[in-house]
Structure formats: structure tokens, C-alpha cells
Amino acid sequence: MPLLIDGHNLIARLPDMRLSDPDDEAKLVQRVRRYCFRRRRRATIVFDGKTPGGGFPSLPRDPVQVVFSNNADAVIKQRIRQTRDRRGLLVVSSDWEVQAAAKRLGARPVDADAFAAELMALCSPAAKEKPEPTDDVETWLRLFEP
């Protein structure tokens, strides 16, 4: 299920990020990339304003697209309208107009506070990777046993 994220709105909800930090966008992009790789999702993050200094380098098969605009809310609404499977689109924002547009257009609005909590839990340094199921390990051990 792809994500469409109101970037500055989400930054304001993360306890360890500040909108006044000149690197706030880059930090959010990195965190959302980790989230997307772990959850096998794709995301588009829309920020108000101009692209900062070096922009955002793309990784091979990058699951995160970054868009800068003079009006992020308008871009988000336009992206929702252009999405074929709107029911499969999660729109992350606490802006009531964006949430109302998402709902009206058939997408699923997600409050930025709720997504921030999920993002913090999954991407915190204390979060561990999901362990491999025991039965798979036992099968491999039997196969490669001397």
C-alpha cells in the first residue's frame, strides 16, 4: 500500500525532529526510506518550498520519491486524483483539508500523529529486525547437516 506524506506536517509530529533544523527534510526522507524498506512499501513525500542544497540522491530501486512545491497540499490532492487505486493509498497528514480530500476521493487518510508513532517504533535504534521463523532455521540446519 503506497504512502503519500505531507512532509512538514509529519516532521512537526516527530519528537526528535524540528522544522527549524536545516536538515529536517533529509532526516525524514532517510527515516521513511528505512520504514519503506522494512515494510516493503513505496512513499511520496511532498514538502512545501524549494529543494534544499544538494537535493536528495536516489538509491537504486528507491522506495521514496521526494517532491517540493510552493503548495504541498495542492500537490497531494492532485496526486490523489491521479492515483488509479485510491483505496490502496494512505495519505499521511493532520491537515483537515487534506484528510477530507483524501476521504472524499476514496483514499485512506492517516493522522500524522498516528503515523509518527508507527515510524518511531519501527525505525528507532532499539527496534530489532523480525527474527526468522524457527521452522525455516531448523529446515536449513537439517539440509546442511554433515
JSON list of C-alpha atoms in Angstrom, two decimals:
[
{"chain": "A", "resi": 1, "resn": "MET", "atom": "CA", "xyz": [0.00, 0.00, 0.00]},
{"chain": "A", "resi": 2, "resn": "PRO", "atom": "CA", "xyz": [1.71, 3.25, -1.10]},
{"chain": "A", "resi": 3, "resn": "LEU", "atom": "CA", "xyz": [2.01, 6.29, 1.13]},
{"chain": "A", "resi": 4, "resn": "LEU", "atom": "CA", "xyz": [1.53, 9.93, 0.23]},
{"chain": "A", "resi": 5, "resn": "ILE", "atom": "CA", "xyz": [3.05, 12.03, 3.01]},
{"chain": "A", "resi": 6, "resn": "ASP", "atom": "CA", "xyz": [2.67, 15.70, 3.92]},
{"chain": "A", "resi": 7, "resn": "GLY", "atom": "CA", "xyz": [6.35, 16.06, 4.86]},
{"chain": "A", "resi": 8, "resn": "HIS", "atom": "CA", "xyz": [6.48, 19.17, 7.03]},
{"chain": "A", "resi": 9, "resn": "ASN", "atom": "CA", "xyz": [3.25, 18.16, 8.73]},
{"chain": "A", "resi": 10, "resn": "LEU", "atom": "CA", "xyz": [4.84, 14.83, 9.72]},
{"chain": "A", "resi": 11, "resn": "ILE", "atom": "CA", "xyz": [8.12, 16.43, 10.85]},
{"chain": "A", "resi": 12, "resn": "ALA", "atom": "CA", "xyz": [6.15, 18.61, 13.27]},
{"chain": "A", "resi": 13, "resn": "ARG", "atom": "CA", "xyz": [4.74, 15.43, 14.87]},
{"chain": "A", "resi": 14, "resn": "LEU", "atom": "CA", "xyz": [8.06, 13.63, 15.39]},
{"chain": "A", "resi": 15, "resn": "PRO", "atom": "CA", "xyz": [9.53, 14.23, 18.85]},
{"chain": "A", "resi": 16, "resn": "ASP", "atom": "CA", "xyz": [13.15, 14.12, 17.67]},
{"chain": "A", "resi": 17, "resn": "MET", "atom": "CA", "xyz": [12.78, 16.45, 14.66]},
{"chain": "A", "resi": 18, "resn": "ARG", "atom": "CA", "xyz": [12.31, 20.20, 14.38]},
{"chain": "A", "resi": 19, "resn": "LEU", "atom": "CA", "xyz": [11.09, 22.26, 11.45]},
{"chain": "A", "resi": 20, "resn": "SER", "atom": "CA", "xyz": [13.78, 24.81, 12.32]},
{"chain": "A", "resi": 21, "resn": "ASP", "atom": "CA", "xyz": [16.52, 22.21, 11.63]},
{"chain": "A", "resi": 22, "resn": "PRO", "atom": "CA", "xyz": [18.02, 22.83, 8.17]},
{"chain": "A", "resi": 23, "resn": "ASP", "atom": "CA", "xyz": [18.39, 19.05, 7.73]},
{"chain": "A", "resi": 24, "resn": "ASP", "atom": "CA", "xyz": [14.84, 18.14, 8.79]},
{"chain": "A", "resi": 25, "resn": "GLU", "atom": "CA", "xyz": [13.73, 17.09, 5.30]},
{"chain": "A", "resi": 26, "resn": "ALA", "atom": "CA", "xyz": [16.78, 14.87, 4.76]},
{"chain": "A", "resi": 27, "resn": "LYS", "atom": "CA", "xyz": [16.29, 13.24, 8.15]},
{"chain": "A", "resi": 28, "resn": "LEU", "atom": "CA", "xyz": [12.64, 12.50, 7.40]},
{"chain": "A", "resi": 29, "resn": "VAL", "atom": "CA", "xyz": [13.46, 11.07, 3.97]},
{"chain": "A", "resi": 30, "resn": "GLN", "atom": "CA", "xyz": [16.03, 8.70, 5.49]},
{"chain": "A", "resi": 31, "resn": "ARG", "atom": "CA", "xyz": [13.61, 7.57, 8.18]},
{"chain": "A", "resi": 32, "resn": "VAL", "atom": "CA", "xyz": [10.80, 6.98, 5.69]},
{"chain": "A", "resi": 33, "resn": "ARG", "atom": "CA", "xyz": [13.24, 5.05, 3.44]},
{"chain": "A", "resi": 34, "resn": "ARG", "atom": "CA", "xyz": [14.05, 2.69, 6.33]},
{"chain": "A", "resi": 35, "resn": "TYR", "atom": "CA", "xyz": [10.34, 2.32, 7.03]},
{"chain": "A", "resi": 36, "resn": "CYS", "atom": "CA", "xyz": [9.56, 1.57, 3.39]},
{"chain": "A", "resi": 37, "resn": "PHE", "atom": "CA", "xyz": [12.37, -0.98, 3.03]},
{"chain": "A", "resi": 38, "resn": "ARG", "atom": "CA", "xyz": [11.21, -2.78, 6.17]},
{"chain": "A", "resi": 39, "resn": "ARG", "atom": "CA", "xyz": [7.51, -2.65, 5.31]},
{"chain": "A", "resi": 40, "resn": "ARG", "atom": "CA", "xyz": [8.00, -3.20, 1.57]},
{"chain": "A", "resi": 41, "resn": "ARG", "atom": "CA", "xyz": [6.11, -0.05, 0.70]},
{"chain": "A", "resi": 42, "resn": "ARG", "atom": "CA", "xyz": [6.60, 2.92, -1.56]},
{"chain": "A", "resi": 43, "resn": "ALA", "atom": "CA", "xyz": [6.14, 6.53, -0.48]},
{"chain": "A", "resi": 44, "resn": "THR", "atom": "CA", "xyz": [5.98, 10.01, -1.92]},
{"chain": "A", "resi": 45, "resn": "ILE", "atom": "CA", "xyz": [6.88, 12.81, 0.47]},
{"chain": "A", "resi": 46, "resn": "VAL", "atom": "CA", "xyz": [5.66, 16.27, -0.50]},
{"chain": "A", "resi": 47, "resn": "PHE", "atom": "CA", "xyz": [7.33, 19.32, 1.08]},
{"chain": "A", "resi": 48, "resn": "ASP", "atom": "CA", "xyz": [6.45, 22.99, 0.84]},
{"chain": "A", "resi": 49, "resn": "GLY", "atom": "CA", "xyz": [9.27, 25.12, -0.51]},
{"chain": "A", "resi": 50, "resn": "LYS", "atom": "CA", "xyz": [12.33, 24.75, -2.69]},
{"chain": "A", "resi": 51, "resn": "THR", "atom": "CA", "xyz": [14.69, 21.81, -2.90]},
{"chain": "A", "resi": 52, "resn": "PRO", "atom": "CA", "xyz": [17.46, 22.27, -0.32]},
{"chain": "A", "resi": 53, "resn": "GLY", "atom": "CA", "xyz": [21.15, 22.43, -1.30]},
{"chain": "A", "resi": 54, "resn": "GLY", "atom": "CA", "xyz": [22.18, 19.07, -2.90]},
{"chain": "A", "resi": 55, "resn": "GLY", "atom": "CA", "xyz": [18.66, 17.72, -3.16]},
{"chain": "A", "resi": 56, "resn": "PHE", "atom": "CA", "xyz": [18.02, 14.07, -2.34]},
{"chain": "A", "resi": 57, "resn": "PRO", "atom": "CA", "xyz": [20.13, 11.42, -4.04]},
{"chain": "A", "resi": 58, "resn": "SER", "atom": "CA", "xyz": [18.17, 8.43, -5.26]},
{"chain": "A", "resi": 59, "resn": "LEU", "atom": "CA", "xyz": [19.14, 4.95, -4.28]},
{"chain": "A", "resi": 60, "resn": "PRO", "atom": "CA", "xyz": [18.77, 2.04, -6.69]},
{"chain": "A", "resi": 61, "resn": "ARG", "atom": "CA", "xyz": [15.12, 0.97, -6.57]},
{"chain": "A", "resi": 62, "resn": "ASP", "atom": "CA", "xyz": [14.46, 3.81, -4.14]},
{"chain": "A", "resi": 63, "resn": "PRO", "atom": "CA", "xyz": [11.06, 3.33, -2.49]},
{"chain": "A", "resi": 64, "resn": "VAL", "atom": "CA", "xyz": [10.78, 7.05, -1.68]},
{"chain": "A", "resi": 65, "resn": "GLN", "atom": "CA", "xyz": [10.07, 9.86, -4.10]},
{"chain": "A", "resi": 66, "resn": "VAL", "atom": "CA", "xyz": [10.54, 13.43, -2.84]},
{"chain": "A", "resi": 67, "resn": "VAL", "atom": "CA", "xyz": [8.59, 16.39, -4.26]},
{"chain": "A", "resi": 68, "resn": "PHE", "atom": "CA", "xyz": [8.99, 20.08, -3.42]},
{"chain": "A", "resi": 69, "resn": "SER", "atom": "CA", "xyz": [6.22, 22.53, -4.27]},
{"chain": "A", "resi": 70, "resn": "ASN", "atom": "CA", "xyz": [5.00, 26.01, -3.46]},
{"chain": "A", "resi": 71, "resn": "ASN", "atom": "CA", "xyz": [1.76, 24.37, -2.31]},
{"chain": "A", "resi": 72, "resn": "ALA", "atom": "CA", "xyz": [2.21, 20.86, -0.91]},
{"chain": "A", "resi": 73, "resn": "ASP", "atom": "CA", "xyz": [-1.49, 20.46, -0.07]},
{"chain": "A", "resi": 74, "resn": "ALA", "atom": "CA", "xyz": [-2.48, 21.12, -3.69]},
{"chain": "A", "resi": 75, "resn": "VAL", "atom": "CA", "xyz": [0.12, 18.63, -4.95]},
{"chain": "A", "resi": 76, "resn": "ILE", "atom": "CA", "xyz": [-1.10, 15.99, -2.51]},
{"chain": "A", "resi": 77, "resn": "LYS", "atom": "CA", "xyz": [-4.72, 16.46, -3.64]},
{"chain": "A", "resi": 78, "resn": "GLN", "atom": "CA", "xyz": [-3.64, 16.31, -7.29]},
{"chain": "A", "resi": 79, "resn": "ARG", "atom": "CA", "xyz": [-1.64, 13.11, -6.67]},
{"chain": "A", "resi": 80, "resn": "ILE", "atom": "CA", "xyz": [-4.67, 11.52, -5.00]},
{"chain": "A", "resi": 81, "resn": "ARG", "atom": "CA", "xyz": [-6.82, 12.36, -8.03]},
{"chain": "A", "resi": 82, "resn": "GLN", "atom": "CA", "xyz": [-4.18, 10.87, -10.37]},
{"chain": "A", "resi": 83, "resn": "THR", "atom": "CA", "xyz": [-3.89, 7.61, -8.42]},
{"chain": "A", "resi": 84, "resn": "ARG", "atom": "CA", "xyz": [-5.63, 4.65, -10.05]},
{"chain": "A", "resi": 85, "resn": "ASP", "atom": "CA", "xyz": [-6.11, 2.58, -6.89]},
{"chain": "A", "resi": 86, "resn": "ARG", "atom": "CA", "xyz": [-7.18, 5.28, -4.46]},
{"chain": "A", "resi": 87, "resn": "ARG", "atom": "CA", "xyz": [-8.49, 2.77, -1.93]},
{"chain": "A", "resi": 88, "resn": "GLY", "atom": "CA", "xyz": [-4.94, 1.43, -1.63]},
{"chain": "A", "resi": 89, "resn": "LEU", "atom": "CA", "xyz": [-3.39, 4.86, -1.00]},
{"chain": "A", "resi": 90, "resn": "LEU", "atom": "CA", "xyz": [-2.58, 6.01, 2.55]},
{"chain": "A", "resi": 91, "resn": "VAL", "atom": "CA", "xyz": [-2.44, 9.80, 2.86]},
{"chain": "A", "resi": 92, "resn": "VAL", "atom": "CA", "xyz": [-0.44, 10.90, 5.92]},
{"chain": "A", "resi": 93, "resn": "SER", "atom": "CA", "xyz": [-1.38, 14.37, 7.17]},
{"chain": "A", "resi": 94, "resn": "SER", "atom": "CA", "xyz": [-3.07, 16.04, 10.11]},
{"chain": "A", "resi": 95, "resn": "ASP", "atom": "CA", "xyz": [-4.30, 18.87, 7.90]},
{"chain": "A", "resi": 96, "resn": "TRP", "atom": "CA", "xyz": [-8.09, 18.58, 7.98]},
{"chain": "A", "resi": 97, "resn": "GLU", "atom": "CA", "xyz": [-8.48, 19.78, 4.36]},
{"chain": "A", "resi": 98, "resn": "VAL", "atom": "CA", "xyz": [-6.03, 17.13, 3.11]},
{"chain": "A", "resi": 99, "resn": "GLN", "atom": "CA", "xyz": [-7.74, 14.45, 5.18]},
{"chain": "A", "resi": 100, "resn": "ALA", "atom": "CA", "xyz": [-11.19, 15.50, 3.91]},
{"chain": "A", "resi": 101, "resn": "ALA", "atom": "CA", "xyz": [-9.97, 15.49, 0.30]},
{"chain": "A", "resi": 102, "resn": "ALA", "atom": "CA", "xyz": [-8.40, 12.04, 0.76]},
{"chain": "A", "resi": 103, "resn": "LYS", "atom": "CA", "xyz": [-11.63, 10.66, 2.19]},
{"chain": "A", "resi": 104, "resn": "ARG", "atom": "CA", "xyz": [-13.80, 12.34, -0.45]},
{"chain": "A", "resi": 105, "resn": "LEU", "atom": "CA", "xyz": [-11.58, 10.99, -3.28]},
{"chain": "A", "resi": 106, "resn": "GLY", "atom": "CA", "xyz": [-11.56, 7.45, -1.89]},
{"chain": "A", "resi": 107, "resn": "ALA", "atom": "CA", "xyz": [-8.06, 7.32, -0.35]},
{"chain": "A", "resi": 108, "resn": "ARG", "atom": "CA", "xyz": [-7.37, 6.41, 3.28]},
{"chain": "A", "resi": 109, "resn": "PRO", "atom": "CA", "xyz": [-6.34, 9.37, 5.46]},
{"chain": "A", "resi": 110, "resn": "VAL", "atom": "CA", "xyz": [-3.91, 8.60, 8.29]},
{"chain": "A", "resi": 111, "resn": "ASP", "atom": "CA", "xyz": [-3.34, 11.14, 11.05]},
{"chain": "A", "resi": 112, "resn": "ALA", "atom": "CA", "xyz": [0.30, 12.30, 11.14]},
{"chain": "A", "resi": 113, "resn": "ASP", "atom": "CA", "xyz": [0.48, 11.70, 14.92]},
{"chain": "A", "resi": 114, "resn": "ALA", "atom": "CA", "xyz": [-0.52, 8.04, 14.46]},
{"chain": "A", "resi": 115, "resn": "PHE", "atom": "CA", "xyz": [1.95, 7.53, 11.61]},
{"chain": "A", "resi": 116, "resn": "ALA", "atom": "CA", "xyz": [4.71, 9.31, 13.56]},
{"chain": "A", "resi": 117, "resn": "ALA", "atom": "CA", "xyz": [4.23, 6.83, 16.42]},
{"chain": "A", "resi": 118, "resn": "GLU", "atom": "CA", "xyz": [4.46, 3.89, 14.00]},
{"chain": "A", "resi": 119, "resn": "LEU", "atom": "CA", "xyz": [7.51, 5.41, 12.32]},
{"chain": "A", "resi": 120, "resn": "MET", "atom": "CA", "xyz": [9.26, 5.98, 15.66]},
{"chain": "A", "resi": 121, "resn": "ALA", "atom": "CA", "xyz": [8.52, 2.45, 16.84]},
{"chain": "A", "resi": 122, "resn": "LEU", "atom": "CA", "xyz": [9.73, 0.78, 13.66]},
{"chain": "A", "resi": 123, "resn": "CYS", "atom": "CA", "xyz": [12.74, 2.98, 12.94]},
{"chain": "A", "resi": 124, "resn": "SER", "atom": "CA", "xyz": [14.11, 3.59, 16.41]},
{"chain": "A", "resi": 125, "resn": "PRO", "atom": "CA", "xyz": [17.61, 2.27, 17.12]},
{"chain": "A", "resi": 126, "resn": "ALA", "atom": "CA", "xyz": [16.09, -0.06, 19.70]},
{"chain": "A", "resi": 127, "resn": "ALA", "atom": "CA", "xyz": [13.80, -1.66, 17.10]},
{"chain": "A", "resi": 128, "resn": "LYS", "atom": "CA", "xyz": [15.09, -5.04, 16.05]},
{"chain": "A", "resi": 129, "resn": "GLU", "atom": "CA", "xyz": [14.61, -6.88, 12.81]},
{"chain": "A", "resi": 130, "resn": "LYS", "atom": "CA", "xyz": [11.94, -9.55, 12.84]},
{"chain": "A", "resi": 131, "resn": "PRO", "atom": "CA", "xyz": [13.61, -12.87, 13.65]},
{"chain": "A", "resi": 132, "resn": "GLU", "atom": "CA", "xyz": [13.49, -15.68, 11.14]},
{"chain": "A", "resi": 133, "resn": "PRO", "atom": "CA", "xyz": [10.81, -18.28, 11.85]},
{"chain": "A", "resi": 134, "resn": "THR", "atom": "CA", "xyz": [12.18, -21.25, 13.79]},
{"chain": "A", "resi": 135, "resn": "ASP", "atom": "CA", "xyz": [10.90, -23.86, 11.37]},
{"chain": "A", "resi": 136, "resn": "ASP", "atom": "CA", "xyz": [12.91, -22.31, 8.49]},
{"chain": "A", "resi": 137, "resn": "VAL", "atom": "CA", "xyz": [16.11, -22.37, 10.53]},
{"chain": "A", "resi": 138, "resn": "GLU", "atom": "CA", "xyz": [15.55, -25.99, 11.52]},
{"chain": "A", "resi": 139, "resn": "THR", "atom": "CA", "xyz": [14.92, -26.94, 7.90]},
{"chain": "A", "resi": 140, "resn": "TRP", "atom": "CA", "xyz": [18.18, -25.30, 6.79]},
{"chain": "A", "resi": 141, "resn": "LEU", "atom": "CA", "xyz": [20.10, -26.99, 9.59]},
{"chain": "A", "resi": 142, "resn": "ARG", "atom": "CA", "xyz": [18.77, -30.42, 8.53]},
{"chain": "A", "resi": 143, "resn": "LEU", "atom": "CA", "xyz": [19.65, -29.75, 4.89]},
{"chain": "A", "resi": 144, "resn": "PHE", "atom": "CA", "xyz": [23.23, -28.72, 5.60]},
{"chain": "A", "resi": 145, "resn": "GLU", "atom": "CA", "xyz": [23.97, -31.06, 8.47]},
{"chain": "A", "resi": 146, "resn": "PRO", "atom": "CA", "xyz": [27.23, -33.08, 7.96]}
]
